[in-house]
Coordinates of C-alpha atoms and ligand atoms in Angstrom, one line a residue:
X1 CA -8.9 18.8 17.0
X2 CA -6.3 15.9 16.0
X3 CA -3.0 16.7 17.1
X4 CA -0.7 13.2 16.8
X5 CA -0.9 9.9 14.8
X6 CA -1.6 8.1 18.2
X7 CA -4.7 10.4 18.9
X8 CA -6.2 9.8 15.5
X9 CA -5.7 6.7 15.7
X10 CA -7.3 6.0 19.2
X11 CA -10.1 8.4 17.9
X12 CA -11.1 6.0 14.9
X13 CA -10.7 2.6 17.0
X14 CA -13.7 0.4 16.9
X15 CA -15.0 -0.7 20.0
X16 CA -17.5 -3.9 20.0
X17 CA -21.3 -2.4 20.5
X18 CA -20.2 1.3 20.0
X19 CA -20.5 0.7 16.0
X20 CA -22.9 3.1 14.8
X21 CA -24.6 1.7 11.6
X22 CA -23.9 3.5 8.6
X23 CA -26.4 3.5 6.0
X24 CA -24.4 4.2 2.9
X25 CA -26.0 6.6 0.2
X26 CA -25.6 5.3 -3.1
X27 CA -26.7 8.1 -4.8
X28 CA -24.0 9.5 -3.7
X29 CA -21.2 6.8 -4.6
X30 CA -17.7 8.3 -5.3
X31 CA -16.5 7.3 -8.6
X32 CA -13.5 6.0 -8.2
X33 CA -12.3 6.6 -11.8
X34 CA -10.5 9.9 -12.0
X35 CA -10.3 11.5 -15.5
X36 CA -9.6 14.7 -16.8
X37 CA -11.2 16.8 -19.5
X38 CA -10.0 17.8 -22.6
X39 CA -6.2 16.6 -21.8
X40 CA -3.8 14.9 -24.0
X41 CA -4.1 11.5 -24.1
X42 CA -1.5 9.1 -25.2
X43 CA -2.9 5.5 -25.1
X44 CA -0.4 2.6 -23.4
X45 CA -0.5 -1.3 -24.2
X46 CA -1.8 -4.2 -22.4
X47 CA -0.1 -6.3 -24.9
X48 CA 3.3 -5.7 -24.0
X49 CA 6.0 -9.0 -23.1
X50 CA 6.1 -9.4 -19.3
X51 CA 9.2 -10.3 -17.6
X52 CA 10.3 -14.2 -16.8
X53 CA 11.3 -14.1 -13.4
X54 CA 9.8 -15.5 -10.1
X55 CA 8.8 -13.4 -7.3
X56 CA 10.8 -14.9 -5.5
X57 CA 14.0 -14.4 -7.8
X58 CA 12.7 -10.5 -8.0
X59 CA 13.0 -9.8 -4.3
X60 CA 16.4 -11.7 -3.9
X61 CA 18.1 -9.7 -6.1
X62 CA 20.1 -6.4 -5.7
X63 CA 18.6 -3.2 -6.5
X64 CA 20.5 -1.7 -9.6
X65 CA 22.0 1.4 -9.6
X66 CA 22.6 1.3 -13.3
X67 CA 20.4 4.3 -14.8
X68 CA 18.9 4.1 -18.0
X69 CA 19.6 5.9 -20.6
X70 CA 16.1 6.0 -21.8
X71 CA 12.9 4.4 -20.8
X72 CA 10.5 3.9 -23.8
X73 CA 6.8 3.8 -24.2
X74 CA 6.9 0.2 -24.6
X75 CA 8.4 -0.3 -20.4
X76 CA 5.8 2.9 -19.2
X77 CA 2.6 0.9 -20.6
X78 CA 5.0 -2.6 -18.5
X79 CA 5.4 -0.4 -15.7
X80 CA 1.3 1.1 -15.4
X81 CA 0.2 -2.3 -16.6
X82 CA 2.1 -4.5 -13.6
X83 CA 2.1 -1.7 -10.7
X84 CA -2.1 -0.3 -11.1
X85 CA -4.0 -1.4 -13.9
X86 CA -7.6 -3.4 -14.0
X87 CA -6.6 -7.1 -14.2
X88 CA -10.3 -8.6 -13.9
X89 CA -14.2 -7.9 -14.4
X90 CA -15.8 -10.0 -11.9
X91 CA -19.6 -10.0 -12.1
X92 CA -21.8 -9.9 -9.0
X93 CA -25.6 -10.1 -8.3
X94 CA -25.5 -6.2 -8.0
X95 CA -23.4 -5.1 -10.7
X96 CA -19.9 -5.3 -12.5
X97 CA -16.8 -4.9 -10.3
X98 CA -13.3 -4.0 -11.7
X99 CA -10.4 -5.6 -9.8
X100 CA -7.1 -4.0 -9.9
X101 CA -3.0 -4.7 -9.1
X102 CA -3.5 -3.9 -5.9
X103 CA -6.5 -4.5 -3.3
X104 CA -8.1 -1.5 -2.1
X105 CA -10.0 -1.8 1.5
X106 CA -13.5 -1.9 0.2
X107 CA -12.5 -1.9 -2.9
X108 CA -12.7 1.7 -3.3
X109 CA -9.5 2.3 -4.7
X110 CA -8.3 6.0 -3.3
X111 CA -5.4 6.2 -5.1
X112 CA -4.5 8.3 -8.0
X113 CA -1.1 7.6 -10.1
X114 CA 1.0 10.5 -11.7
X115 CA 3.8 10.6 -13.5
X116 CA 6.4 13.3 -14.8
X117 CA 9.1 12.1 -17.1
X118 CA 12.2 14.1 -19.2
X119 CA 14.1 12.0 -21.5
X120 CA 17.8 12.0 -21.6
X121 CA 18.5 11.5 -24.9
X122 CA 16.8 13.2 -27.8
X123 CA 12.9 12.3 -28.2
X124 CA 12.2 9.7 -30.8
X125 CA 8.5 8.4 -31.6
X126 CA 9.2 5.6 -29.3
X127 CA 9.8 7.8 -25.9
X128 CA 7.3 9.7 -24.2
X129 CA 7.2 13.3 -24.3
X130 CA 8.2 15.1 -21.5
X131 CA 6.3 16.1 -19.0
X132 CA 3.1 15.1 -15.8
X133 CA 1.2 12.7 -16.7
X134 CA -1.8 11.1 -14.9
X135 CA -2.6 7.7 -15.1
X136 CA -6.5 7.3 -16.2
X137 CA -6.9 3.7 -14.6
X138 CA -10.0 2.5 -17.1
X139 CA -8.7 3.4 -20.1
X140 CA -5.0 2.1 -19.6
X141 CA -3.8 6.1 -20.5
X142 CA -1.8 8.9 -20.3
X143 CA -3.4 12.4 -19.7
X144 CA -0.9 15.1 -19.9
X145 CA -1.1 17.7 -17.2
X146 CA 1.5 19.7 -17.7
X147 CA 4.1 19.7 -21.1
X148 CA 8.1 20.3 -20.2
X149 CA 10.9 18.9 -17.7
X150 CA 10.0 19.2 -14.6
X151 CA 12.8 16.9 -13.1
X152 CA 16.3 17.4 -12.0
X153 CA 18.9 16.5 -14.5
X154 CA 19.7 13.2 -12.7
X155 CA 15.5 11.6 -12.4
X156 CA 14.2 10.4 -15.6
X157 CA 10.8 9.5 -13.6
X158 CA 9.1 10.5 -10.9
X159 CA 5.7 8.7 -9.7
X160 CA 3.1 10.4 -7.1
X161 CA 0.9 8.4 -5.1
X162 CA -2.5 10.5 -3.6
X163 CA -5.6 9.4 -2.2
X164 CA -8.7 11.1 -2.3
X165 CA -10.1 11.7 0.6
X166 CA -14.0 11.1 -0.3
X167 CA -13.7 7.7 -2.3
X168 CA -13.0 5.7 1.2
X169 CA -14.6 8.1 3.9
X170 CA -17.9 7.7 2.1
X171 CA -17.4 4.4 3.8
X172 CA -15.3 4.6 6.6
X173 CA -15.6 8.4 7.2
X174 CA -13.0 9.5 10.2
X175 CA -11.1 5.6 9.8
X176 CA -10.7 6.1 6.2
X177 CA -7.4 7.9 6.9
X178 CA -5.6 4.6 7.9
X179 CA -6.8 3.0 4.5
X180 CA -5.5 6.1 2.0
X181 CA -2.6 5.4 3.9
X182 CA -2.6 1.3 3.8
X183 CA -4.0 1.4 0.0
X184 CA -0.9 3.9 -0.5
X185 CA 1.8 1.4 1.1
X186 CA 0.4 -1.5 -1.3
X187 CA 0.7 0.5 -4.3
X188 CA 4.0 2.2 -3.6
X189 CA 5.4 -1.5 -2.9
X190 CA 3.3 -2.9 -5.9
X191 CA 5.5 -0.2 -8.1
X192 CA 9.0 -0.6 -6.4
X193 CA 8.6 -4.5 -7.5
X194 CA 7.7 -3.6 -11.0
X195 CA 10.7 -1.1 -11.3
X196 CA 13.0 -3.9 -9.6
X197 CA 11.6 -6.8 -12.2
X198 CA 12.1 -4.4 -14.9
X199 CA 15.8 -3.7 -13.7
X200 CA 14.9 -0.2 -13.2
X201 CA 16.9 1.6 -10.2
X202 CA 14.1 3.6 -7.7
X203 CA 14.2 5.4 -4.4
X204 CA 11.2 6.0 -3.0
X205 CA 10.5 9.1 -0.6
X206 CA 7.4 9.6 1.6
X207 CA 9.7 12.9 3.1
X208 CA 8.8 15.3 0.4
X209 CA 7.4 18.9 0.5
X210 CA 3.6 17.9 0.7
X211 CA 2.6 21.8 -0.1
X212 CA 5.2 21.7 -3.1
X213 CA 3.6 17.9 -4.6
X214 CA 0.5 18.8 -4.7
X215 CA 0.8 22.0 -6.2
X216 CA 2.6 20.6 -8.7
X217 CA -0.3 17.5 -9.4
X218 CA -2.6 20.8 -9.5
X219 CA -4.9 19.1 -6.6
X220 CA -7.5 20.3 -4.1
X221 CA -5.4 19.7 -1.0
X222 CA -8.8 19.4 0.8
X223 CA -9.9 16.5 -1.5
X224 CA -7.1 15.0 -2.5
X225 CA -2.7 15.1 -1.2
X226 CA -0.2 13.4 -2.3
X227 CA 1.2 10.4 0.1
X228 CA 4.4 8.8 -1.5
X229 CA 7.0 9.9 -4.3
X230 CA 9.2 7.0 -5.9
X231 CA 11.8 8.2 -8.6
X232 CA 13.9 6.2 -11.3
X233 CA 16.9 8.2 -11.5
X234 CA 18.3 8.5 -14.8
X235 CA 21.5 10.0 -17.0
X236 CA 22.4 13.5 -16.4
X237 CA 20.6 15.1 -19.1
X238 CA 21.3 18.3 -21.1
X239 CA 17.9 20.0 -21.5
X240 CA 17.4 22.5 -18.6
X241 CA 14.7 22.2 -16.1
X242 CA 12.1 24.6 -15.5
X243 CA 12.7 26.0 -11.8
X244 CA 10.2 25.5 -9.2
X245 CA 9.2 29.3 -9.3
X246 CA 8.1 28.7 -13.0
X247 CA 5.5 26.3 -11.9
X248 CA 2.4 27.7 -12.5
X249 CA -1.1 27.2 -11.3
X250 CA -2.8 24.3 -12.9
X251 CA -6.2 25.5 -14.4
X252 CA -9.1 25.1 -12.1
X253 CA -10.7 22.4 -14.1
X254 CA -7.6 20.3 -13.1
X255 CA -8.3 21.2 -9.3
X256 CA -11.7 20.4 -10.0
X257 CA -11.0 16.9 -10.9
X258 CA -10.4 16.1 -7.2
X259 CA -13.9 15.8 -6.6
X260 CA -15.5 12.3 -7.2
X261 CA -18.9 12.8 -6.0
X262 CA -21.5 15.9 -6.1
X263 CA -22.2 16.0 -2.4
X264 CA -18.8 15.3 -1.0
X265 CA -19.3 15.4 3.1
X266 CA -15.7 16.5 4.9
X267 CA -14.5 14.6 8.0
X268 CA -12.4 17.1 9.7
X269 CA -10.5 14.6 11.5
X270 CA -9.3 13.8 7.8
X271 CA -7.4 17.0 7.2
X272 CA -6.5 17.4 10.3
X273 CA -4.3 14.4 10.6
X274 CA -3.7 14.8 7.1
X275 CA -1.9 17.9 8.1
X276 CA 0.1 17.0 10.9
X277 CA 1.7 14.2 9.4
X278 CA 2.4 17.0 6.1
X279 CA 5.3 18.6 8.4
X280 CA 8.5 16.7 8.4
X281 CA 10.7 16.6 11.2
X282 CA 13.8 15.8 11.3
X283 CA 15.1 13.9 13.5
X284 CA 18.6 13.5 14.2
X285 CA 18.1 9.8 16.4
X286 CA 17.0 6.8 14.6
X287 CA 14.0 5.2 15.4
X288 CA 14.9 2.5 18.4
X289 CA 14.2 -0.8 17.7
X290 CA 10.6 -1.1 18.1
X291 CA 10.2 -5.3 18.6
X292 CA 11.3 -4.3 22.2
X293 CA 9.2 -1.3 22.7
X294 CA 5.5 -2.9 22.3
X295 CA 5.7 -5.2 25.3
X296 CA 5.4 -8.8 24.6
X297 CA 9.3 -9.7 25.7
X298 CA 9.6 -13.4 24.3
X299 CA 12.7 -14.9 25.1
X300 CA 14.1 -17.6 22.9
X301 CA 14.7 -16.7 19.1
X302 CA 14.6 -19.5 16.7
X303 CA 16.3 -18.7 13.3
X304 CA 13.6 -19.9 10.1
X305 CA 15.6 -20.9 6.7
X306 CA 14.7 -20.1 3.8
X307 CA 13.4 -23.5 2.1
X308 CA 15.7 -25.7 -0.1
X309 CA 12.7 -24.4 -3.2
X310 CA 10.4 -21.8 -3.1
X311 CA 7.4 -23.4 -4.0
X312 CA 6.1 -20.8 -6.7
X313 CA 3.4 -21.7 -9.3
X314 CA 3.5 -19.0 -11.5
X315 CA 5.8 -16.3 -12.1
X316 CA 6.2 -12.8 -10.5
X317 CA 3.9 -10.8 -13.7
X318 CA 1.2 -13.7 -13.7
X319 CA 1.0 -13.0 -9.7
X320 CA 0.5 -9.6 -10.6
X321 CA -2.2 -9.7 -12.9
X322 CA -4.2 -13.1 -10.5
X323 CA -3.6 -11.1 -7.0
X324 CA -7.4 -11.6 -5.7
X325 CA -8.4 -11.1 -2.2
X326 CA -9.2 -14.6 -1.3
X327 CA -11.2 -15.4 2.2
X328 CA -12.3 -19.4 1.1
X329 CA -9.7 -20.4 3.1
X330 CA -9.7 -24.7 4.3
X331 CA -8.3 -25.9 7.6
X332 CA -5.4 -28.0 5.6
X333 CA -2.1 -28.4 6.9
X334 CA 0.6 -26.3 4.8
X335 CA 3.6 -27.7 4.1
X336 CA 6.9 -25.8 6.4
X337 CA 8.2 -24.7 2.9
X338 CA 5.0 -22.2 2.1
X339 CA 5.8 -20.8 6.0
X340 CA 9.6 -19.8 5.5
X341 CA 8.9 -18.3 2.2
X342 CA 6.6 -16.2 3.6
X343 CA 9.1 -15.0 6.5
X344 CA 11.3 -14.5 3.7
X345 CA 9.0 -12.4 1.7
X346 CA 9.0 -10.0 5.2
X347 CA 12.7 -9.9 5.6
X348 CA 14.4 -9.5 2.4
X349 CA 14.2 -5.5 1.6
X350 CA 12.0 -3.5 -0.8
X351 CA 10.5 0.2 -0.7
X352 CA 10.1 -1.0 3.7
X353 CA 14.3 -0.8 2.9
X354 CA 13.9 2.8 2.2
X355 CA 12.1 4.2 4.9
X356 CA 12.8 2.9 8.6
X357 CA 12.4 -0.7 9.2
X358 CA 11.7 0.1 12.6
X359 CA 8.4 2.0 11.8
X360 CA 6.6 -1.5 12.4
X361 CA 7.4 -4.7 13.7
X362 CA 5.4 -7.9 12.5
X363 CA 3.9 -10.9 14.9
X364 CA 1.6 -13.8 13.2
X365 CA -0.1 -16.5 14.0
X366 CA -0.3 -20.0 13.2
X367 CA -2.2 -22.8 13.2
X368 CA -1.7 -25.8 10.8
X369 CA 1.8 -25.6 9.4
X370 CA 3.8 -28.7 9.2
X371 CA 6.5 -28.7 12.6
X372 CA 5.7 -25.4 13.7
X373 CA 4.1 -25.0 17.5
X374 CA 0.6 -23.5 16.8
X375 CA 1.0 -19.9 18.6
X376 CA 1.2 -16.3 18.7
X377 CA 5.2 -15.2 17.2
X378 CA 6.9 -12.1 16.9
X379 CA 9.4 -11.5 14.0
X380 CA 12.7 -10.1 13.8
X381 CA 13.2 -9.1 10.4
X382 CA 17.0 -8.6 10.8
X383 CA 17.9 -11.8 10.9
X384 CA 14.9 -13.6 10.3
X385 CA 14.2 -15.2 13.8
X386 CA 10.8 -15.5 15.6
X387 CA 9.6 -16.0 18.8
X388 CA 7.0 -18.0 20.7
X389 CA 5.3 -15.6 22.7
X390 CA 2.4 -17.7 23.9
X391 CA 1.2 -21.5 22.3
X392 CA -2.3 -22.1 21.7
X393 CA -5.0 -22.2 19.1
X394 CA -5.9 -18.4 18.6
X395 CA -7.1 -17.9 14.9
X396 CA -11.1 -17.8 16.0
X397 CA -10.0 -15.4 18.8
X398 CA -9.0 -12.9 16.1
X399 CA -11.6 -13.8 13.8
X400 CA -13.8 -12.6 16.8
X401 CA -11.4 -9.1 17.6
X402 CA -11.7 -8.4 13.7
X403 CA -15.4 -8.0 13.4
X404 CA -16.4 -11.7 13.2
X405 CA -15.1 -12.1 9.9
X406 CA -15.5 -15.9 11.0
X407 CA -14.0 -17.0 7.7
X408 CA -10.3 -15.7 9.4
X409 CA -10.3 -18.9 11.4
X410 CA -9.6 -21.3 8.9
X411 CA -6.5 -19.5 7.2
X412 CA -3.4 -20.8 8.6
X413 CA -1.0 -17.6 9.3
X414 CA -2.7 -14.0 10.5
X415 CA 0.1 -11.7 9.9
X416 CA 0.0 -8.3 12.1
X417 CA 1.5 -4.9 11.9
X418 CA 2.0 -3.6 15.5
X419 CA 3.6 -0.5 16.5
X420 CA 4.5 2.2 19.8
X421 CA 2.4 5.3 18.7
X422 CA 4.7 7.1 21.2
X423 CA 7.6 6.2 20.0
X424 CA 7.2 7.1 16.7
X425 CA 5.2 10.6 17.7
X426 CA 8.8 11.5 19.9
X427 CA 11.2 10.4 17.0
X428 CA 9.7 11.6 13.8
X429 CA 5.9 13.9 15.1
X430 CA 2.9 12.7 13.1
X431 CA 4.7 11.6 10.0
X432 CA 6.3 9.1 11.6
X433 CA 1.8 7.8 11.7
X434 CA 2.5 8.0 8.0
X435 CA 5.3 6.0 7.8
X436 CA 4.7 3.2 9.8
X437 CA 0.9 2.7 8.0
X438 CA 2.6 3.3 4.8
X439 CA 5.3 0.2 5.3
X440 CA 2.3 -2.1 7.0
X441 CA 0.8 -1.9 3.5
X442 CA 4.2 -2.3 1.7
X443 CA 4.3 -5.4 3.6
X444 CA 1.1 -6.2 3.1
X445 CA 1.6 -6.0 -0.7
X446 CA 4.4 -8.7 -0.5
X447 CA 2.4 -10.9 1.3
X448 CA -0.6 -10.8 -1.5
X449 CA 1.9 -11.6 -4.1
X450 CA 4.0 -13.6 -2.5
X451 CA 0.9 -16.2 -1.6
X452 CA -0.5 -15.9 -4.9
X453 CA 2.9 -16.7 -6.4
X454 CA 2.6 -19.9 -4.0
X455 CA -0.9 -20.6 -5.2
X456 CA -2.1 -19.5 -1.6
X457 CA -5.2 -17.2 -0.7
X458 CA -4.9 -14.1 0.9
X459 CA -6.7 -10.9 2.1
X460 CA -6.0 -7.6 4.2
X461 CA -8.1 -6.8 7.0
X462 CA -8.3 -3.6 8.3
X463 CA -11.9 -4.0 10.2
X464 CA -10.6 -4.8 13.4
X465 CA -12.1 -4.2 17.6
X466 CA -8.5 -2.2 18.2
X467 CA -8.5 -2.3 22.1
X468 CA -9.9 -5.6 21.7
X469 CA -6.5 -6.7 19.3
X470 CA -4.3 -4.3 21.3
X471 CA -5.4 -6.8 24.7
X472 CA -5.3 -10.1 23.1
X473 CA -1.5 -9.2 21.4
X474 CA -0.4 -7.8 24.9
X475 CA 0.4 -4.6 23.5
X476 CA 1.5 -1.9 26.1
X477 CA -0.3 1.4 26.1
X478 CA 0.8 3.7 23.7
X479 CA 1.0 0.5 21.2
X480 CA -1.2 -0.3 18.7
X481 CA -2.1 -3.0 15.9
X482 CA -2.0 -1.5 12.3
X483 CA -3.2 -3.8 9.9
X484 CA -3.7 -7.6 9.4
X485 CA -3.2 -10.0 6.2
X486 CA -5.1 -14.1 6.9
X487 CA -2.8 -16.5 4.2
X488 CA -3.6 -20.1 4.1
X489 CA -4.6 -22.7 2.0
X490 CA -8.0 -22.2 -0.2
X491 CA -10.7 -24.4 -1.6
X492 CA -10.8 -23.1 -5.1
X493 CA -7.9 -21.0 -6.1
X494 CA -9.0 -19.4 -9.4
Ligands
LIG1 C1 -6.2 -1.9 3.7 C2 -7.2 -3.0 3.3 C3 -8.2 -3.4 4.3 C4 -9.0 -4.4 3.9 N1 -9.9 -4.9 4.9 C5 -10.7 -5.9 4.6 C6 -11.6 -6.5 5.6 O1 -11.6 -6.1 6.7 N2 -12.3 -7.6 5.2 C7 -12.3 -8.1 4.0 O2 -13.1 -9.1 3.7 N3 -11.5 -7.6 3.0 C8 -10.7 -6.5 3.3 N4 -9.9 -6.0 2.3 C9 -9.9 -6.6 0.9 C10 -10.7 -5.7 0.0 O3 -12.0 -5.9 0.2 C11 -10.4 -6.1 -1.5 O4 -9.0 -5.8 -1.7 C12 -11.2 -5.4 -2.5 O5 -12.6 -5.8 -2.4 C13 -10.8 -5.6 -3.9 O6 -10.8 -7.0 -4.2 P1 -9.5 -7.8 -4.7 O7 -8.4 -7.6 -3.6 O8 -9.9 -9.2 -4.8 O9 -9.0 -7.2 -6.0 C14 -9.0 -5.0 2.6 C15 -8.0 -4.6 1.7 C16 -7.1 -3.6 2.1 C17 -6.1 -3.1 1.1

């Protein structure tokens, strides 16, 4: 029986040798396309005008608080289009495969999209009625799930993020937990950036009532929970809203819908980390800074500017739509510029902002950037200062802790997500697991679009030897690596 984040997350580590093969049963392939029957279906655009700015331009700026009156059909197709739809068919010798927004750890996209809405001003043909929607990824739609306001009088939208448990654990089985989580934190972040380049106001909200959510999205809490809540907050609006007790039970055909595959095997360890990190605790004492709680104790600080120019090559919605995982990465040297805009990326604020920056800290390596000491760094992200922790050549060491992806040797920063287990267990229980995994792939999501922006490759790894990386990083006992993103230079971009 799971009882904490850290023991779950021991429980799934790898260990070199110990791998059991896993044939995969195709006939029994999850289909990773939700839809439900006989719904409503209200059709968005792909053709819709994009916004102008630069990522970069987008992450520097303030979050609004100015709330819209209305939001119209027109920014809900923007909003699905840039945060979660299919931006590419690539064709392989096996089949077709359907890239999306946001990467998804073998591609096997666990994540479900819902949205309710009310309108604050009288509906016209161009707003949306009110409502929960769910987002039905391959056809670019709307499927109405429940008519009505559901919302308080001050939220004009409120998004859910779930994963279902089966798409990835036919994979991954007992590990998958960590990706519903990481594919969650990319897609939460990926939204938050659409809102803010739409000039949309958001607060998202991973401490919501799980029991209460999912009820609500009429799910099979053994198949499929809900993981993060971002609302746009909105005028007061007259029309009343219909009280919690007035909810009622989604037809079973709706629950139903949370299965993706006719012989659906359960991984216990799923639900039962999935249920200790469902109880919130609240805890009065903010987290302590974690960058001196995971060991490594590096002494000198070196602030990195930002660079005179970001050196962007498309804007933030083209980034969006040509965010690939990229592994052809060529041992060229990359110009200091490309470096500091990364750190920037990692330090200005976003949907990380809104939880506890101190779920996670960040390290990287380097080798082959113009002036900088080839080494192992840690990050502060307050002030955007790193540290040398130890200098040498270590990219084809972690190639070698992350399954022999050999290919993770010629990129020219490995970014890491490193946190105390412990810590976070004492100050916030199990949740505090769900927090810290969620931000690593917020973070990660920056880092995708912030290299493809820069016409750099990039790709997440979450296939990793964890004592192996937990050694090699220094990390003290109850500390752990999360997640991992390679950025570097590539042979042929697109
Ligand atoms: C959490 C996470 C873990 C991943 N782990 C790996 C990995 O270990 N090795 C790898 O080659 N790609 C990895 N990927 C990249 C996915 O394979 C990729 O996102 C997916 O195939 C979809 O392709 P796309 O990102 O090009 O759209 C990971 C992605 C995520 C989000």
């Amino acid at each position: 029986m799971i009882s904490s984040g850290r023991e779950y997350h021991l429980h799934t580590g790898y260990e070199r040798r110990k791998l059991s093969g896993h044939l995969l049963d195709w006939a029994n392939q999850p289909d990773i396309y939700k839809e439900y029957p006989r719904t409503e279906k209200v059709m968005l655009s792909l053709d819709v005008p994009m916004p102008n700015e630069t990522f970069f331009q987008i992450i520097g700026k303030a979050d609004t608080d100015i709330r819209p009156e209305s939001i119209s059909l027109e920014e809900i197709s923007r909003i699905f289009a840039l945060a979660y739809s299919i931006t590419l068919k690539s064709r392989y010798p096996g089949g077709e495969f359907f890239h999306r927004s946001v990467p998804s750890a073998g591609g096997l996209y666990p994540c479900e999209l819902y949205m309710a809405n009310r309108n604050a001003s009288e509906s016209s043909e161009q707003n949306l009625q009110p409502g929960l929607y769910h987002y039905a990824v391959s056809k670019h739609a709307l499927e109405r799930l429940r008519p009505g306001n559901f919302l308080e009088k001050g939220c004009a939208l409120r998004f859910f993020v779930t994963a279902v448990f089966f798409r990835s654990a036919w994979k991954y089985r007992e590990r998958s937990y960590r990706y519903h989580l990481l594919d969650a934190g990319h897609l939460v972040e990926n939204l938050v950036l659409t809102l803010k380049s739409l000039g949309l106001p958001f607060r998202a909200n991973d401490d919501f009532e799980d029991r209460e959510a999912n009820h609500f999205l009429g799910l099979d809490p053994q198949k499929e929970v809900c993981l993060a809540i971002i609302d746009v907050p909105g005028m007061e609006s007259a029309s009343e809203t219909s009280r919690l007790s007035e909810i009622e039970t989604l037809p079973e055909a709706f629950r139903e819908a949370s299965r993706t595959s006719q012989k659906e095997i359960h991984y216990p360890a799923l639900t039962e980390i999935h249920e200790k990190t469902s109880r919130l605790t609240a805890s009065a004492n903010p987290l302590p800074d974690m960058l001196t709680n995971i060991c490594p104790r590096p002494i000198s600080w070196q602030n990195i500017p930002k660079p005179e120019t970001f050196p962007e090559k498309m804007n933030y919605a083209e980034a969006a739509i040509m965010r690939r995982s990229l592994r052809n990465f060529v041992r060229k040297s990359l110009p200091k510029a490309y470096y500091q805009s990364l750190i920037k990326i990692l330090c200005e604020g976003g949907a990380d902002d809104v939880g506890d920056k101190n779920a996670v800290c960040i390290g990287f390596l380097t080798e082959n950037i113009e002036g900088v000491e080839p080494g192992y760094y840690l990050l502060n992200r307050r002030d955007a200062s790193a540290a040398l922790v130890k200098s040498g050549f270590f990219m084809e060491k972690m190639a070698h802790i992350c399954l022999d992806q050999e290919w993770l040797a010629h990129a020219a920063l490995h970014f890491f997500f490193v946190t105390n287990l412990q810590i976070l267990e004492k100050h916030q229980g199990a949740r505090g697991y769900r927090h810290a995994m969620l931000r690593a792939g917020g973070s990660g999501q920056r880092i995708y679009l912030g290299a493809t922006a820069m016409g750099l490759g990039c790709c997440g790894i979450g296939a990793f030897y964890d004592k192996e990386a937990a050694e090699f990083l220094e990390l003290n006992e109850p500390s752990a690596m999360l997640y991992l993103l390679a950025v570097g230079q590539v042979k042929k971009f697109f």
